[in-house]
PDB file of C-alpha atoms and ligand atoms in Angstrom:
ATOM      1  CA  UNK A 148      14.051 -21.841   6.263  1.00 93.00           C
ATOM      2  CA  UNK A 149      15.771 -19.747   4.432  1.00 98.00           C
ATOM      3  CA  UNK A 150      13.306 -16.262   3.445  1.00 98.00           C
ATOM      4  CA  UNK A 151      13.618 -13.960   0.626  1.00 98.00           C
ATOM      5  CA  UNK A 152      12.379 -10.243   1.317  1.00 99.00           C
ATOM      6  CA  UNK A 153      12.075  -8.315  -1.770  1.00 98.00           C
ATOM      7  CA  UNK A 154      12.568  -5.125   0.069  1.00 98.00           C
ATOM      8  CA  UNK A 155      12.916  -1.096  -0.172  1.00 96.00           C
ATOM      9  CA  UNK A 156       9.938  -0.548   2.359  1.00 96.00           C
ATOM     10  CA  UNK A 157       9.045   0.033   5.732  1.00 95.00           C
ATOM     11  CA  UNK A 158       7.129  -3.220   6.160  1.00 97.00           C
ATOM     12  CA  UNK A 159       9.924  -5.258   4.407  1.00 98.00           C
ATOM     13  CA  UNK A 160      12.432  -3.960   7.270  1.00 98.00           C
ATOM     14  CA  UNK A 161       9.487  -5.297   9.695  1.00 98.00           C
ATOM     15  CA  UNK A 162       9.422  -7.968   8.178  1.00 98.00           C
ATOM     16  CA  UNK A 163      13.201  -8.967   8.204  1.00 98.00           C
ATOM     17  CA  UNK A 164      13.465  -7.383  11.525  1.00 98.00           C
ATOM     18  CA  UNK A 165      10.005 -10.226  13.033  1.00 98.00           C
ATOM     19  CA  UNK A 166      12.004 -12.982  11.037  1.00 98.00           C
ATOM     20  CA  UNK A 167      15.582 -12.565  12.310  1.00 98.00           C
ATOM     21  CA  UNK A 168      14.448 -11.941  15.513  1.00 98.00           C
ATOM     22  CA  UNK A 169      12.563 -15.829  16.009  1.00 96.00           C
ATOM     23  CA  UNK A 170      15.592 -17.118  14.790  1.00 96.00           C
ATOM     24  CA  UNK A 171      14.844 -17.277  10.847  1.00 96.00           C
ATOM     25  CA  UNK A 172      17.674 -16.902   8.170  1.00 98.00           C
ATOM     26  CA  UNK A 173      16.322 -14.011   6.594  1.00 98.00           C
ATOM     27  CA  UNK A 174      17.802 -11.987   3.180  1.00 98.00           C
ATOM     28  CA  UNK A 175      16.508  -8.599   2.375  1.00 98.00           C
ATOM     29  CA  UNK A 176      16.771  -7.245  -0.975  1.00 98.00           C
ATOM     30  CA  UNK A 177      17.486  -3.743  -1.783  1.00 98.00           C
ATOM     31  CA  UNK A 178      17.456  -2.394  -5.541  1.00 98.00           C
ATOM     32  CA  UNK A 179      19.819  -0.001  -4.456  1.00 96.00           C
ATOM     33  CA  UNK A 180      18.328   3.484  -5.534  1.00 92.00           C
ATOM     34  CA  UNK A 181      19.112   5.351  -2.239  1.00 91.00           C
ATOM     35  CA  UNK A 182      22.492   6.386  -1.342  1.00 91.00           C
ATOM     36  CA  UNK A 183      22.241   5.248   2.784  1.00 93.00           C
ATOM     37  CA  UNK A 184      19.137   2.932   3.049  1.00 94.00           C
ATOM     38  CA  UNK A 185      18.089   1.994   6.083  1.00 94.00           C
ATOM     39  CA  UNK A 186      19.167  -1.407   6.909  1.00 96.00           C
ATOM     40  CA  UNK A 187      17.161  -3.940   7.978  1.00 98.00           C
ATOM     41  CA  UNK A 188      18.113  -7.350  10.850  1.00 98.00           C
ATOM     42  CA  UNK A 189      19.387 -10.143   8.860  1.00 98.00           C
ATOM     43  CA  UNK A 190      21.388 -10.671   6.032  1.00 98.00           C
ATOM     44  CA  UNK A 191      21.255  -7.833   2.794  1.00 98.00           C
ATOM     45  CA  UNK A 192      22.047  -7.857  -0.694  1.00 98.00           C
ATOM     46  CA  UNK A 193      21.912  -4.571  -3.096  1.00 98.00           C
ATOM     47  CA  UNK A 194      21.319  -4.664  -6.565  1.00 98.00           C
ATOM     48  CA  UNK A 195      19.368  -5.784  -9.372  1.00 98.00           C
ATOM     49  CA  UNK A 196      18.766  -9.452 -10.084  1.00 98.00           C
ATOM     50  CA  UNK A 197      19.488  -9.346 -14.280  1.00 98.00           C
ATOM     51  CA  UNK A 198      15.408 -10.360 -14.315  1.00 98.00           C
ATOM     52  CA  UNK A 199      13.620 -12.887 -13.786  1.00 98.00           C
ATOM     53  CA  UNK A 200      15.577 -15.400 -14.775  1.00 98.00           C
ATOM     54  CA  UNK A 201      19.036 -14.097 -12.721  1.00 98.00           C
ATOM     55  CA  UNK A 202      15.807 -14.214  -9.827  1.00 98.00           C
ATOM     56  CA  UNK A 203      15.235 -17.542  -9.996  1.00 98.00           C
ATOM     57  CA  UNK A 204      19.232 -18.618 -10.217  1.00 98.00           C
ATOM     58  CA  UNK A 205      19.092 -16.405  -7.151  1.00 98.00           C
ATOM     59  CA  UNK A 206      16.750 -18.895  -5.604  1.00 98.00           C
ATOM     60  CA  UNK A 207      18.114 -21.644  -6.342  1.00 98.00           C
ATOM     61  CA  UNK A 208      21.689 -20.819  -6.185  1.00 98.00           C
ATOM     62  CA  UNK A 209      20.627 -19.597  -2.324  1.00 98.00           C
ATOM     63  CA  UNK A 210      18.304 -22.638  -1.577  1.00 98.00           C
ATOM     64  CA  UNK A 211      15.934 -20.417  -0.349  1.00 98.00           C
ATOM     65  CA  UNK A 212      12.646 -21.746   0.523  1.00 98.00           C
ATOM     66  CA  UNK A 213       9.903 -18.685   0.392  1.00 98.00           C
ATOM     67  CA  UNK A 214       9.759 -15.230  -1.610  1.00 98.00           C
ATOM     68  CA  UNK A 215       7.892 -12.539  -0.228  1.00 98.00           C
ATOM     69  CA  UNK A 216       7.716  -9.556  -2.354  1.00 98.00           C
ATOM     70  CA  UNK A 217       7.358  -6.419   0.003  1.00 98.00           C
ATOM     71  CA  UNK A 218       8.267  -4.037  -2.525  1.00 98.00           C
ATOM     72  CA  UNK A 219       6.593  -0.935  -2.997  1.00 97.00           C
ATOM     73  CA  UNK A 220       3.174  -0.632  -4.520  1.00 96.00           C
ATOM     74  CA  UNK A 221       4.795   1.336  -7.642  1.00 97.00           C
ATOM     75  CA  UNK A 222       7.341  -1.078  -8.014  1.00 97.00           C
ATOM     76  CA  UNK A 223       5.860  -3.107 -11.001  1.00 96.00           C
ATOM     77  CA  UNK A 224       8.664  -4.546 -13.166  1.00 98.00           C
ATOM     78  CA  UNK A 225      10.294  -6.056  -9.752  1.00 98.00           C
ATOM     79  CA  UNK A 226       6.794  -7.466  -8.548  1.00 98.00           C
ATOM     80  CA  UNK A 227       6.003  -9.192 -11.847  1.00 98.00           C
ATOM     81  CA  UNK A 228      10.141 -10.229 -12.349  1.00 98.00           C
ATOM     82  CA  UNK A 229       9.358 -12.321  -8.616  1.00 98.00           C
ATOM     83  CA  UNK A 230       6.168 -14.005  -9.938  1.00 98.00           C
ATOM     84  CA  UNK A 231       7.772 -15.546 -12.680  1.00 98.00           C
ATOM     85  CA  UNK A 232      11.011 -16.335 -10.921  1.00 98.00           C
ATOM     86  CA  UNK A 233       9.028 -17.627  -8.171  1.00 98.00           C
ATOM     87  CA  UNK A 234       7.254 -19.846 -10.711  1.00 98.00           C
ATOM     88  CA  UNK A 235       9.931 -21.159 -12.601  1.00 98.00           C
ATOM     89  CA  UNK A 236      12.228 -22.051  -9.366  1.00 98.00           C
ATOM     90  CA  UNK A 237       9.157 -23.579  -7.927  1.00 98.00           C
ATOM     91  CA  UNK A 238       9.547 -20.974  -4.370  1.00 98.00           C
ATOM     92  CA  UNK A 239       6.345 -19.864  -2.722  1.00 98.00           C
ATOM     93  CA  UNK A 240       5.842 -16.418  -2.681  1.00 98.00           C
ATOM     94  CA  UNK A 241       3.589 -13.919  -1.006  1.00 98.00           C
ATOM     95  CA  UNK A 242       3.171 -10.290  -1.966  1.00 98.00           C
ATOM     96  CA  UNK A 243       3.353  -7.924   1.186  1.00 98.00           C
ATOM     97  CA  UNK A 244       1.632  -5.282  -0.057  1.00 97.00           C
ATOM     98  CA  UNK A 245       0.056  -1.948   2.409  1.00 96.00           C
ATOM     99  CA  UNK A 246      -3.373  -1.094   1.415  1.00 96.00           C
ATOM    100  CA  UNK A 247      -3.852   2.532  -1.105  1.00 97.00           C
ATOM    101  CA  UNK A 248      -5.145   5.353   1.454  1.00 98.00           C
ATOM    102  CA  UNK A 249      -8.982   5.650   1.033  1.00 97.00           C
ATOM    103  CA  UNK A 250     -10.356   9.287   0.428  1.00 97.00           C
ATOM    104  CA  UNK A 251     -12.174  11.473   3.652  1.00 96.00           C
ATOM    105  CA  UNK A 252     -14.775  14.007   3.631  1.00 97.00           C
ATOM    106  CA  UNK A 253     -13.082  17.148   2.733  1.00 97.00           C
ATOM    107  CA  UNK A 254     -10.644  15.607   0.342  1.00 98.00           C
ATOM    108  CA  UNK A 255     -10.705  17.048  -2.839  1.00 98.00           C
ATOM    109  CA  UNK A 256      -8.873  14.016  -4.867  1.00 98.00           C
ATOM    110  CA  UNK A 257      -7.957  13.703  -8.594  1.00 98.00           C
ATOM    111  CA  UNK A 258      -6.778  10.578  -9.451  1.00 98.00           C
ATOM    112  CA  UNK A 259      -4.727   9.754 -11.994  1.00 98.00           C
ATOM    113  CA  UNK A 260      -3.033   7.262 -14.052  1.00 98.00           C
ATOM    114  CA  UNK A 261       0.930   8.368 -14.273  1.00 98.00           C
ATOM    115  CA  UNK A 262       3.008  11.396 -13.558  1.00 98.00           C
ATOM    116  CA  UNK A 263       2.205  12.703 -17.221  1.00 98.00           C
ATOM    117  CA  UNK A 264      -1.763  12.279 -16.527  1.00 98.00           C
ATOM    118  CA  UNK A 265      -0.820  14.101 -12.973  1.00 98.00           C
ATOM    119  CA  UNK A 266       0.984  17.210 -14.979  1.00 98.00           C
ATOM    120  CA  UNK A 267      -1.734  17.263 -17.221  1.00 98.00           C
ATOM    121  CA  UNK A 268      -4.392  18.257 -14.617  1.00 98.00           C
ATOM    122  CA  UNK A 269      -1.939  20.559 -12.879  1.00 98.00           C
ATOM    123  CA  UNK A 270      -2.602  24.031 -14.916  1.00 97.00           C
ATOM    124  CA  UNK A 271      -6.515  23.740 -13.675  1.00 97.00           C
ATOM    125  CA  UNK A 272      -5.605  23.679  -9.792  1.00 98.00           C
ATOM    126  CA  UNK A 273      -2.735  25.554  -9.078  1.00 98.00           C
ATOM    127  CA  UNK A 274       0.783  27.338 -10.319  1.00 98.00           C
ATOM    128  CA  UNK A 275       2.424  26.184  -6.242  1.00 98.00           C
ATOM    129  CA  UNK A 276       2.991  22.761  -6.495  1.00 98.00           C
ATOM    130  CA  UNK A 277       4.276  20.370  -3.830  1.00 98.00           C
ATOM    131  CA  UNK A 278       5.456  17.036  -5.401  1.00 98.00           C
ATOM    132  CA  UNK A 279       5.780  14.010  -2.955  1.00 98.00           C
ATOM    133  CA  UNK A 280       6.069  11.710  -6.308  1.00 97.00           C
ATOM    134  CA  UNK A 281       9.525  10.349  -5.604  1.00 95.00           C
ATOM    135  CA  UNK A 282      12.570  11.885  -7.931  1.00 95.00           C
ATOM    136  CA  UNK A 283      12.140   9.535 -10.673  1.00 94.00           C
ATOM    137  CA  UNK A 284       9.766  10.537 -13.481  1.00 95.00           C
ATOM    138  CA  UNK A 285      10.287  14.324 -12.829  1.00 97.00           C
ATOM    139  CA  UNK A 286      10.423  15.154 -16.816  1.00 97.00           C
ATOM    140  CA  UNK A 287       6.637  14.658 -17.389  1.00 98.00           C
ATOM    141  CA  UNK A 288       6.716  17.950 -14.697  1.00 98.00           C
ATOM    142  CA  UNK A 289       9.605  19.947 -16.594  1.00 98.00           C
ATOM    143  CA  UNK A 290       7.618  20.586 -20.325  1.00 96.00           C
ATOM    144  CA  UNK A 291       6.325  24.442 -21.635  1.00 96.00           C
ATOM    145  CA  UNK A 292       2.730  23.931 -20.486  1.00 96.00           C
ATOM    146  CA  UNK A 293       4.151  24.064 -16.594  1.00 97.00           C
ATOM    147  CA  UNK A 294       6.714  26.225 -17.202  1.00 96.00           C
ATOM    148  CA  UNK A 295       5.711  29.150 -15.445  1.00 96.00           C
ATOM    149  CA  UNK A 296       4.459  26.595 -12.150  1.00 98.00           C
ATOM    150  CA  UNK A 297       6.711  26.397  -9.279  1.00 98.00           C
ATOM    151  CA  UNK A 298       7.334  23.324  -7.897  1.00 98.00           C
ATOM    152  CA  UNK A 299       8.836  21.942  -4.090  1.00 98.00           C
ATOM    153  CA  UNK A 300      10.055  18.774  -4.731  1.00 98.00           C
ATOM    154  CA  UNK A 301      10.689  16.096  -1.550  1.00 98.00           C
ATOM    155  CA  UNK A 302      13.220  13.540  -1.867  1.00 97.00           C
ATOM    156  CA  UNK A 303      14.991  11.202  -0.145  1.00 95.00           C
ATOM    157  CA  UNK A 304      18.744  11.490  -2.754  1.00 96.00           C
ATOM    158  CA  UNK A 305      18.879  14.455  -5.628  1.00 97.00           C
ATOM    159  CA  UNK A 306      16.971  14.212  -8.598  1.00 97.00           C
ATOM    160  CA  UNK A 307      18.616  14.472 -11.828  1.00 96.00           C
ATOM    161  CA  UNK A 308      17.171  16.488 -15.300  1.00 96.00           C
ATOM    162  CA  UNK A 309      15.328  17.054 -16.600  1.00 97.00           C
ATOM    163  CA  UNK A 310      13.472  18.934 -14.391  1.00 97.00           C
ATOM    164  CA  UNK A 311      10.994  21.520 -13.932  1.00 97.00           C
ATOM    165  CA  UNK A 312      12.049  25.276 -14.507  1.00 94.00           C
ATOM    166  CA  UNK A 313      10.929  26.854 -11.631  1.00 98.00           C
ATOM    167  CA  UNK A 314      12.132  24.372  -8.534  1.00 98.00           C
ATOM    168  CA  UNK A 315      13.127  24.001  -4.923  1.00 98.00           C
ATOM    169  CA  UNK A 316      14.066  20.799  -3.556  1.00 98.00           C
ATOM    170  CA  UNK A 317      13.954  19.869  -0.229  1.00 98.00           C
ATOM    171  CA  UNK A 318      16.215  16.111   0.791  1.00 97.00           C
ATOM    172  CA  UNK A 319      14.021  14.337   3.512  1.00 97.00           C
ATOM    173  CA  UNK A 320      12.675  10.953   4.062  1.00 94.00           C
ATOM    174  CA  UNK A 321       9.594  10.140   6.430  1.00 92.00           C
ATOM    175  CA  UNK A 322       8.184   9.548   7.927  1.00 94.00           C
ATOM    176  CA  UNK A 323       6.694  13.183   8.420  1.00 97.00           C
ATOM    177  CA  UNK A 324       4.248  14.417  11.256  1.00 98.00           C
ATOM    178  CA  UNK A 325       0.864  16.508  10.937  1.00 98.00           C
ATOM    179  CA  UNK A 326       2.332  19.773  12.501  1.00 98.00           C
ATOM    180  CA  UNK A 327       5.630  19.670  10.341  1.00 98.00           C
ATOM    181  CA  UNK A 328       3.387  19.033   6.710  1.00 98.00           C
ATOM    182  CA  UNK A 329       1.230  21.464   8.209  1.00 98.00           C
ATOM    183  CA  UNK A 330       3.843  24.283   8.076  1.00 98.00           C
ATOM    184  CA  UNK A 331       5.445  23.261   5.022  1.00 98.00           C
ATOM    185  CA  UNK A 332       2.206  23.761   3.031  1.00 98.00           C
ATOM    186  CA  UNK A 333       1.567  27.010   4.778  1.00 98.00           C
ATOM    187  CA  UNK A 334       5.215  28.139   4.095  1.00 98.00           C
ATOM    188  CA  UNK A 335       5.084  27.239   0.689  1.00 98.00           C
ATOM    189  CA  UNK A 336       1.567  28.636   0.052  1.00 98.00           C
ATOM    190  CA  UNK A 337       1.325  24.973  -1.464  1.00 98.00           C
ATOM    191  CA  UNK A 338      -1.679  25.428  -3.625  1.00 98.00           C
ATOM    192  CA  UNK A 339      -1.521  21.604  -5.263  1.00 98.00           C
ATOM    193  CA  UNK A 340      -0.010  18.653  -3.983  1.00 98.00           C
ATOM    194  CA  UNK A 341       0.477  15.571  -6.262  1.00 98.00           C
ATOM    195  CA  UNK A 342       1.546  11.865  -4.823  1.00 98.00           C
ATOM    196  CA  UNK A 343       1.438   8.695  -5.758  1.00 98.00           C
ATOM    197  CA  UNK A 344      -1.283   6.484  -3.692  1.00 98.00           C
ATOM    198  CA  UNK A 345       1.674   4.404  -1.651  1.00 96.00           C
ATOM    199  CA  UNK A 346      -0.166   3.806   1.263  1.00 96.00           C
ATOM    200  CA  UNK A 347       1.116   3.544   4.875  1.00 94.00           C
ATOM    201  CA  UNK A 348       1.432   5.715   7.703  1.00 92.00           C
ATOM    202  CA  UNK A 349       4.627   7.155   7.234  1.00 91.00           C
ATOM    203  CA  UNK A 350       3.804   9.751   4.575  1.00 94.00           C
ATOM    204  CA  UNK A 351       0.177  10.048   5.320  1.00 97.00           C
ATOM    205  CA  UNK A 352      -0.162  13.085   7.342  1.00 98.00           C
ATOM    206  CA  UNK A 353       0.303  15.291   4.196  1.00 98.00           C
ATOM    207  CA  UNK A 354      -2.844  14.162   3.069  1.00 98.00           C
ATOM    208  CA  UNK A 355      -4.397  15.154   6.352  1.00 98.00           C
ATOM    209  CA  UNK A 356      -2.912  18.783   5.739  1.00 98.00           C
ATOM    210  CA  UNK A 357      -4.005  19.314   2.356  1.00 98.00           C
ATOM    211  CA  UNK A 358      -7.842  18.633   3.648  1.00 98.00           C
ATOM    212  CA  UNK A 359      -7.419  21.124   6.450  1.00 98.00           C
ATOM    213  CA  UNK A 360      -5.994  23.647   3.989  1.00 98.00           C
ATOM    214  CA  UNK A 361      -8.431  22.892   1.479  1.00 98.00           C
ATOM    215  CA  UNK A 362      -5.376  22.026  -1.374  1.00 98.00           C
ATOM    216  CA  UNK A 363      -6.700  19.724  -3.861  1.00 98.00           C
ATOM    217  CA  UNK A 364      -4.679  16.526  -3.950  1.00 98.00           C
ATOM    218  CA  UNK A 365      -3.370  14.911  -7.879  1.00 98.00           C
ATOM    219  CA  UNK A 366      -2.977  10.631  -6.687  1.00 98.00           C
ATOM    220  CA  UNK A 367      -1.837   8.396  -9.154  1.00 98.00           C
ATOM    221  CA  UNK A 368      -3.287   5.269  -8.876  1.00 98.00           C
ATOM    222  CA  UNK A 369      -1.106   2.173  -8.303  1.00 97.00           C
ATOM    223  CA  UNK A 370      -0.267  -0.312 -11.040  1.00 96.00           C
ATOM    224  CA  UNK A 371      -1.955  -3.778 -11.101  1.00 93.00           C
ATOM    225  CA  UNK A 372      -0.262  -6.483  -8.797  1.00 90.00           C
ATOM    226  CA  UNK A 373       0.845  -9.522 -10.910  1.00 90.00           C
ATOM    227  CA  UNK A 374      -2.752 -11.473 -10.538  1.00 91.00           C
ATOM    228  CA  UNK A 375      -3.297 -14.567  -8.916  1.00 93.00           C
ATOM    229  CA  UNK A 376      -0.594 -14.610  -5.607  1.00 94.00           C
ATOM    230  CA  UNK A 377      -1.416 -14.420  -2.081  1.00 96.00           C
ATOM    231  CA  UNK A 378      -1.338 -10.689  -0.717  1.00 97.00           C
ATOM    232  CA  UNK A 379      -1.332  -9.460   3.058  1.00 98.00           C
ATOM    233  CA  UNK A 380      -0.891  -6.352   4.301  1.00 97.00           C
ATOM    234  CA  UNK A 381       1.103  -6.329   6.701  1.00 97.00           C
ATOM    235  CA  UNK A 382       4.458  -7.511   8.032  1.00 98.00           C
ATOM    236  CA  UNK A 383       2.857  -9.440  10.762  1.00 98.00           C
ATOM    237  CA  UNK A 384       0.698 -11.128   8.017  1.00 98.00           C
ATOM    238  CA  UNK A 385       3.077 -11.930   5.935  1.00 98.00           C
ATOM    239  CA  UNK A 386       5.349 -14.018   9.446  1.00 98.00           C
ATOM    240  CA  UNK A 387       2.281 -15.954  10.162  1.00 98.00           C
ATOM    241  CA  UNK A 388       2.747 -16.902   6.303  1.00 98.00           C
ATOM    242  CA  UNK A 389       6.355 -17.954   6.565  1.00 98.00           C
ATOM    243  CA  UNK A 390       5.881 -19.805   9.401  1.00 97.00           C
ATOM    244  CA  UNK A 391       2.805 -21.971   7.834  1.00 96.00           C
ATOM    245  CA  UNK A 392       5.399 -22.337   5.069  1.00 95.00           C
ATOM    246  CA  UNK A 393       7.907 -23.803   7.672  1.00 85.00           C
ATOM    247  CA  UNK A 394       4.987 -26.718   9.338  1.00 83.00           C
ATOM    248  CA  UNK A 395       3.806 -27.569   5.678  1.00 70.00           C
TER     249      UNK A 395
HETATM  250  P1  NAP B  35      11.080  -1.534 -10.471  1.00 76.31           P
HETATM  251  O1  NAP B  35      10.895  -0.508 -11.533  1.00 76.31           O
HETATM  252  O2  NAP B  35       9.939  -2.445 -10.182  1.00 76.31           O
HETATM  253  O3  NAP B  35      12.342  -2.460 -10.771  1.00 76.31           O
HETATM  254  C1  NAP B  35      13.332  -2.138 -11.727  1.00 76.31           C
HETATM  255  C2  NAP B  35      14.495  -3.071 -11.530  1.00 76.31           C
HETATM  256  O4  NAP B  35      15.182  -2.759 -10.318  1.00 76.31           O
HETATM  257  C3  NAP B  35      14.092  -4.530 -11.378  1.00 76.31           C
HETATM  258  O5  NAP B  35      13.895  -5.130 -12.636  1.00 76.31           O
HETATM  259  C4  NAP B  35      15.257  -5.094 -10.599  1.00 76.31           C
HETATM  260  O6  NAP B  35      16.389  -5.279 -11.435  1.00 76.31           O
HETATM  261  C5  NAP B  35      15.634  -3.955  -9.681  1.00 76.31           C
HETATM  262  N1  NAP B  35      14.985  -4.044  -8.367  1.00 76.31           N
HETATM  263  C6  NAP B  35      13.871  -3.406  -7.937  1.00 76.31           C
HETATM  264  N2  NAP B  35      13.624  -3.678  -6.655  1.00 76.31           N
HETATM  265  C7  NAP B  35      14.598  -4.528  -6.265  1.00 76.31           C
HETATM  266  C8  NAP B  35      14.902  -5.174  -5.033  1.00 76.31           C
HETATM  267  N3  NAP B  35      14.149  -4.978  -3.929  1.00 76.31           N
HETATM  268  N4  NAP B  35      15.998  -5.961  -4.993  1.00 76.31           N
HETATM  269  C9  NAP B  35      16.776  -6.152  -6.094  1.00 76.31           C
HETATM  270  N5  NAP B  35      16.534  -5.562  -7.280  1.00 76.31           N
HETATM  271  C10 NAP B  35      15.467  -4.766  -7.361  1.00 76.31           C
HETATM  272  O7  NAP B  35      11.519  -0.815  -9.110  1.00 76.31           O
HETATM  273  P2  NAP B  35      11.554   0.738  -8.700  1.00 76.31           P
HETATM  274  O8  NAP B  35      10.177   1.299  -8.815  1.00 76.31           O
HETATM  275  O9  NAP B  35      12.697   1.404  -9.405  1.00 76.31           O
HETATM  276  O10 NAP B  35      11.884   0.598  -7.157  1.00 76.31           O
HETATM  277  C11 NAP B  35      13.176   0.168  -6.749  1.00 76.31           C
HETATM  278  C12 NAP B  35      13.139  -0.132  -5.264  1.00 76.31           C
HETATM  279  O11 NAP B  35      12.774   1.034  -4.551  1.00 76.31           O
HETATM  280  C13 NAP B  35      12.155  -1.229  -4.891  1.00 76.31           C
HETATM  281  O12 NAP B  35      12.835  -2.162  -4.092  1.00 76.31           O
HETATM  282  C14 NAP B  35      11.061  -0.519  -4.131  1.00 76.31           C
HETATM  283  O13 NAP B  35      10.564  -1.303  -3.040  1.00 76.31           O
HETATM  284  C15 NAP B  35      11.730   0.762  -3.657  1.00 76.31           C
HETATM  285  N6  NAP B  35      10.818   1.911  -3.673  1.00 76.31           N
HETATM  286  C16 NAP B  35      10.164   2.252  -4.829  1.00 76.31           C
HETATM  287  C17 NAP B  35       9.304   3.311  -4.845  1.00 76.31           C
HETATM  288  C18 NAP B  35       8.523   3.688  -6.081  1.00 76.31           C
HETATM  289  O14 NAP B  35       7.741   4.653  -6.026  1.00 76.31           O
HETATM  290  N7  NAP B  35       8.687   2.977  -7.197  1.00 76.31           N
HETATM  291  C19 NAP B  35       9.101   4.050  -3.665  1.00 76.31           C
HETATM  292  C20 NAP B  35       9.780   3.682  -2.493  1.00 76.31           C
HETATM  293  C21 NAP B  35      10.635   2.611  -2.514  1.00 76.31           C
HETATM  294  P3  NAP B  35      16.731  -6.684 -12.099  1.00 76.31           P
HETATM  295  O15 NAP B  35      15.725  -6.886 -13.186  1.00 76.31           O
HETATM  296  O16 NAP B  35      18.128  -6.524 -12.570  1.00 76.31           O
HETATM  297  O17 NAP B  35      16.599  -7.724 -11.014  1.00 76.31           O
END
């Protein structure tokens, strides 16, 4: 067997890491957006595909028997480029995909459907803003109407402009603990925080923090998942598929 990961996520470096390890030859793919990813077992490639056509010469060219797409939630155009490559090369795939984080008693949640919905909302809750959002999209944050807002931006590599006026960015990748998003909100006298709904453990405590401190939290939903493919959850989920893959 030879097993595509579509990668860039926690599980997907699970994933490589439960394949390689029973003895599978296993690719992970990395779009190659972060300066130092972290690697995962097995063999990796970097860069875009040239759609979903270059895809499915991928797959072909590679003879590889199974695509699973464990790319992130928010990563739409990549998801619905491997269900047509997938298609056309005639490759099972399998989306990998962690469930959206599900809203507690004391959460005080307003979701919303993109960053520009999300900056929209943000003069009614607060001028302190923490944005966990990622650094692409930041010019929906950097108009006039939030111009006098300040904003503390987390990142994994620098964000480029156009950005908001009033900013502080802090370089970090998770994943993050209670006590440390604890502080930072405290710190920061973080009076909004805005994320996307990724899901996951990793970058979950913040939520936890802004219901203890009462800060109301701006989610943008997720995009729809290409309809119609089988979907786990989780890494382990998605080896029990591969290997039903290898006995059929
Ligand atoms: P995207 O908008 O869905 O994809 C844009 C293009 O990037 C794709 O058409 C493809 O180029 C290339 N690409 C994306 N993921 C790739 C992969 N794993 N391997 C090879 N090429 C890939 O993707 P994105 O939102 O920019 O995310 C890029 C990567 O970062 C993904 O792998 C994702 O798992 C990871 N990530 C994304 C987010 C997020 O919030 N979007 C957060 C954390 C991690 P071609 O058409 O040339 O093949």
């Amino acid at each position: 067997m030879h097993v595509l990961v579509l990668g860039g996520t926690t599980e997907a470096r699970t994933l490589a890491g439960l394949l390689h390890s029973r003895g599978e030859r296993v690719t992970s793919s990395l779009a190659g957006r972060v300066a130092s990813p972290r690697l995962p077992a097995g063999e990796v490639r970097i860069g875009g595909f040239g759609g979903p056509a270059g895809l499915a010469r991928w797959l072909r060219e590679h003879q590889v028997d199974a695509l699973i797409d464990a790319t992130h939630p928010f990563a739409d155009t990549i998801s619905s480029n491997a269900a047509r490559a997938a298609a056309t090369a005639h490759v099972p795939l399998l989306a990998l995909r962690r469930p959206g984080w599900v809203a507690e008693p004391g959460d005080h949640w307003h979701p919303v459907g993109s960053l520009e919905e999300a900056a929209a909302v943000l003069p009614d809750l607060g001028e302190r803003i923490f944005l966990t959002s990622g650094r692409m999209g930041l010019a929906a944050f950097a108009g006039p109407e939030l111009a006098t807002s300040w904003f503390l931006l987390r990142c994994v590599d620098p964000p480029e402009p156009p950005l908001p006026a009033r900013l502080r960015v802090l370089l970090d990748r998770g994943p993050f603990t209670l006590d440390g998003e604890r502080e930072l909100l405290a710190a920061h006298r973080v009076e909004v925080l805005v994320t996307k709904d990724s899901g996951g453990a990793a970058t979950a405590p913040k939520l936890q923090a802004a219901r203890e401190a009462g800060v109301p939290v701006v989610l943008v939903r997720r995009p729809p998942a290409p309809p119609g493919l089988p979907q786990v959850a989780t890494a382990q989920e998605a080896a029990v598929w591969v290997a039903a893959q290898s006995s059929g």
